[in-house]
Amino acid sequence: MTGDATWRADPELDADSADLLDALLPILCAPAGCVIGQLGQSLDGRIATRTGHSHYINGIAARTHLHRLRALADAVVVGAGTVAADDPALTVRHVPGPHPLRVVIDPKGRLAEHHRLFTDGEARTLHLVAPGALPDGGAAHRHAAHLQREELAVAPDGALARAVIVRLREAGFRRVLIEGGSTTLSHFLAADGLDRLHLLVAPLLIGSGKTGLNLPPIDTLGDARRPTCRRFSLGADTLFDLALRGER
Ligand SMILES: NC(=O)c1ccc[n+]([C@@H]2O[C@H](COP(=O)([O-])OP(=O)(O)OC[C@H]3O[C@@H](n4cnc5c(N)ncnc54)[C@H](OP(=O)(O)O)[C@@H]3O)[C@@H](O)[C@H]2O)c1
């Protein structure tokens, strides 16, 4: 593990607890709140095989870390692709803690009504669609008290990402976790919408299949982003904690 000079855990703590605190304190203590992205990927930057098989790339320690991030977040954001592919619950199960608001970005309103986020009532869900995307205005689930449907003006990808952050911040959601998938996370990163990124890298090579981040192309390595990076061991996986504000 390498820490940075700003955050130091009490030397009396055992190494594992100190690492845990060291990794999470920048999120907990950010005075203006924090938008944090996360992505679990293989060594060669893949998040699924070509058939879409992705459970599980990361080990249990990294998956527990994701649940810890959810528990610390006021809201967790996913794209329509993740809900369509995985039907996730997005609740906190591997650690104690409250469930965050679950936010789905679904501009075309293409998600079916049966998905867990819309039906399970385990936590509140905010379903963001473009104006007029749902012909019935979402009437099918007006009776579901945990579900709120809201129209967000259509905007280019990055602008929509920024609008989501503004919408959540204005409603008092200070800590926001962008959980994925890769398209959604890439939009937020390209729009400069993340304060930190937790890349959870598992020691396997998938070799083909769905890639992780996809950002606008650059011509030279001088144009590459080089954020301050801290590394932590999570079982066999490595957490790269990237600070995306004030880099270079
Ligand atoms: N490894 C991990 O940590 C992790 C985490 C989560 C998910 N996943 C995996 O990721 C895969 C899904 O990823 P994905 O890239 O296909 O889909 P995705 O990122 O979940 O969803 C992308 C879709 O969401 C909508 N969207 C999200 N942000 C938008 C923005 N800023 N502007 C406009 N539209 C936006 C668009 O929907 P429309 O196209 O309908 O307009 C877009 O196509 C699944 O296989 C899942 O298992 C992996």
Short mmCIF file of N, CA, C and O in Angstrom, two decimals, residues 38-42 46-48 57-58 179 198-202:
data_model
loop_
_atom_site.label_atom_id
_atom_site.label_comp_id
_atom_site.label_asym_id
_atom_site.label_seq_id
_atom_site.Cartn_x
_atom_site.Cartn_y
_atom_site.Cartn_z
N GLN A 38 -16.62 4.11 -9.87
CA GLN A 38 -15.95 2.84 -9.56
C GLN A 38 -16.06 1.95 -10.78
O GLN A 38 -17.05 2.01 -11.52
N LEU A 39 -15.06 1.11 -10.99
CA LEU A 39 -15.12 0.13 -12.06
C LEU A 39 -14.26 -1.06 -11.69
O LEU A 39 -13.08 -0.89 -11.34
N GLY A 40 -14.85 -2.24 -11.77
CA GLY A 40 -14.09 -3.47 -11.58
C GLY A 40 -13.68 -4.00 -12.94
O GLY A 40 -14.51 -4.13 -13.84
N GLN A 41 -12.39 -4.27 -13.12
CA GLN A 41 -11.91 -4.69 -14.44
C GLN A 41 -10.76 -5.68 -14.32
O GLN A 41 -10.15 -5.82 -13.26
N SER A 42 -10.47 -6.35 -15.46
CA SER A 42 -9.34 -7.26 -15.51
C SER A 42 -8.05 -6.46 -15.72
O SER A 42 -8.09 -5.25 -15.99
N ARG A 46 -10.79 -5.14 -19.23
CA ARG A 46 -12.11 -5.64 -19.69
C ARG A 46 -13.06 -5.76 -18.51
O ARG A 46 -12.63 -6.07 -17.39
N ILE A 47 -14.37 -5.56 -18.78
CA ILE A 47 -15.34 -5.72 -17.70
C ILE A 47 -16.29 -6.89 -17.97
O ILE A 47 -17.16 -7.17 -17.16
N ALA A 48 -16.13 -7.53 -19.11
CA ALA A 48 -16.96 -8.72 -19.41
C ALA A 48 -16.34 -9.45 -20.60
O ALA A 48 -15.55 -8.87 -21.36
N ILE A 57 -15.64 -10.78 -11.92
CA ILE A 57 -14.25 -10.46 -12.25
C ILE A 57 -13.47 -10.24 -10.96
O ILE A 57 -12.36 -10.76 -10.78
N ASN A 58 -14.05 -9.49 -10.04
CA ASN A 58 -13.36 -9.16 -8.79
C ASN A 58 -13.69 -10.17 -7.69
O ASN A 58 -14.75 -10.79 -7.71
N GLU A 179 -21.73 4.02 -10.39
CA GLU A 179 -21.32 2.60 -10.30
C GLU A 179 -21.05 1.96 -11.66
O GLU A 179 -20.35 0.98 -11.78
N HIS A 198 -12.36 4.90 -8.30
CA HIS A 198 -11.82 3.68 -7.72
C HIS A 198 -11.82 2.60 -8.79
O HIS A 198 -12.88 2.09 -9.18
N LEU A 199 -10.64 2.30 -9.31
CA LEU A 199 -10.49 1.20 -10.28
C LEU A 199 -10.08 -0.05 -9.51
O LEU A 199 -9.05 -0.05 -8.83
N LEU A 200 -10.90 -1.07 -9.61
CA LEU A 200 -10.64 -2.31 -8.88
C LEU A 200 -10.13 -3.33 -9.89
O LEU A 200 -10.90 -3.87 -10.69
N VAL A 201 -8.83 -3.56 -9.87
CA VAL A 201 -8.21 -4.37 -10.93
C VAL A 201 -7.94 -5.79 -10.42
O VAL A 201 -7.27 -5.98 -9.39
N ALA A 202 -8.52 -6.75 -11.13
CA ALA A 202 -8.36 -8.16 -10.74
C ALA A 202 -7.26 -8.79 -11.59
O ALA A 202 -7.13 -8.47 -12.78
#
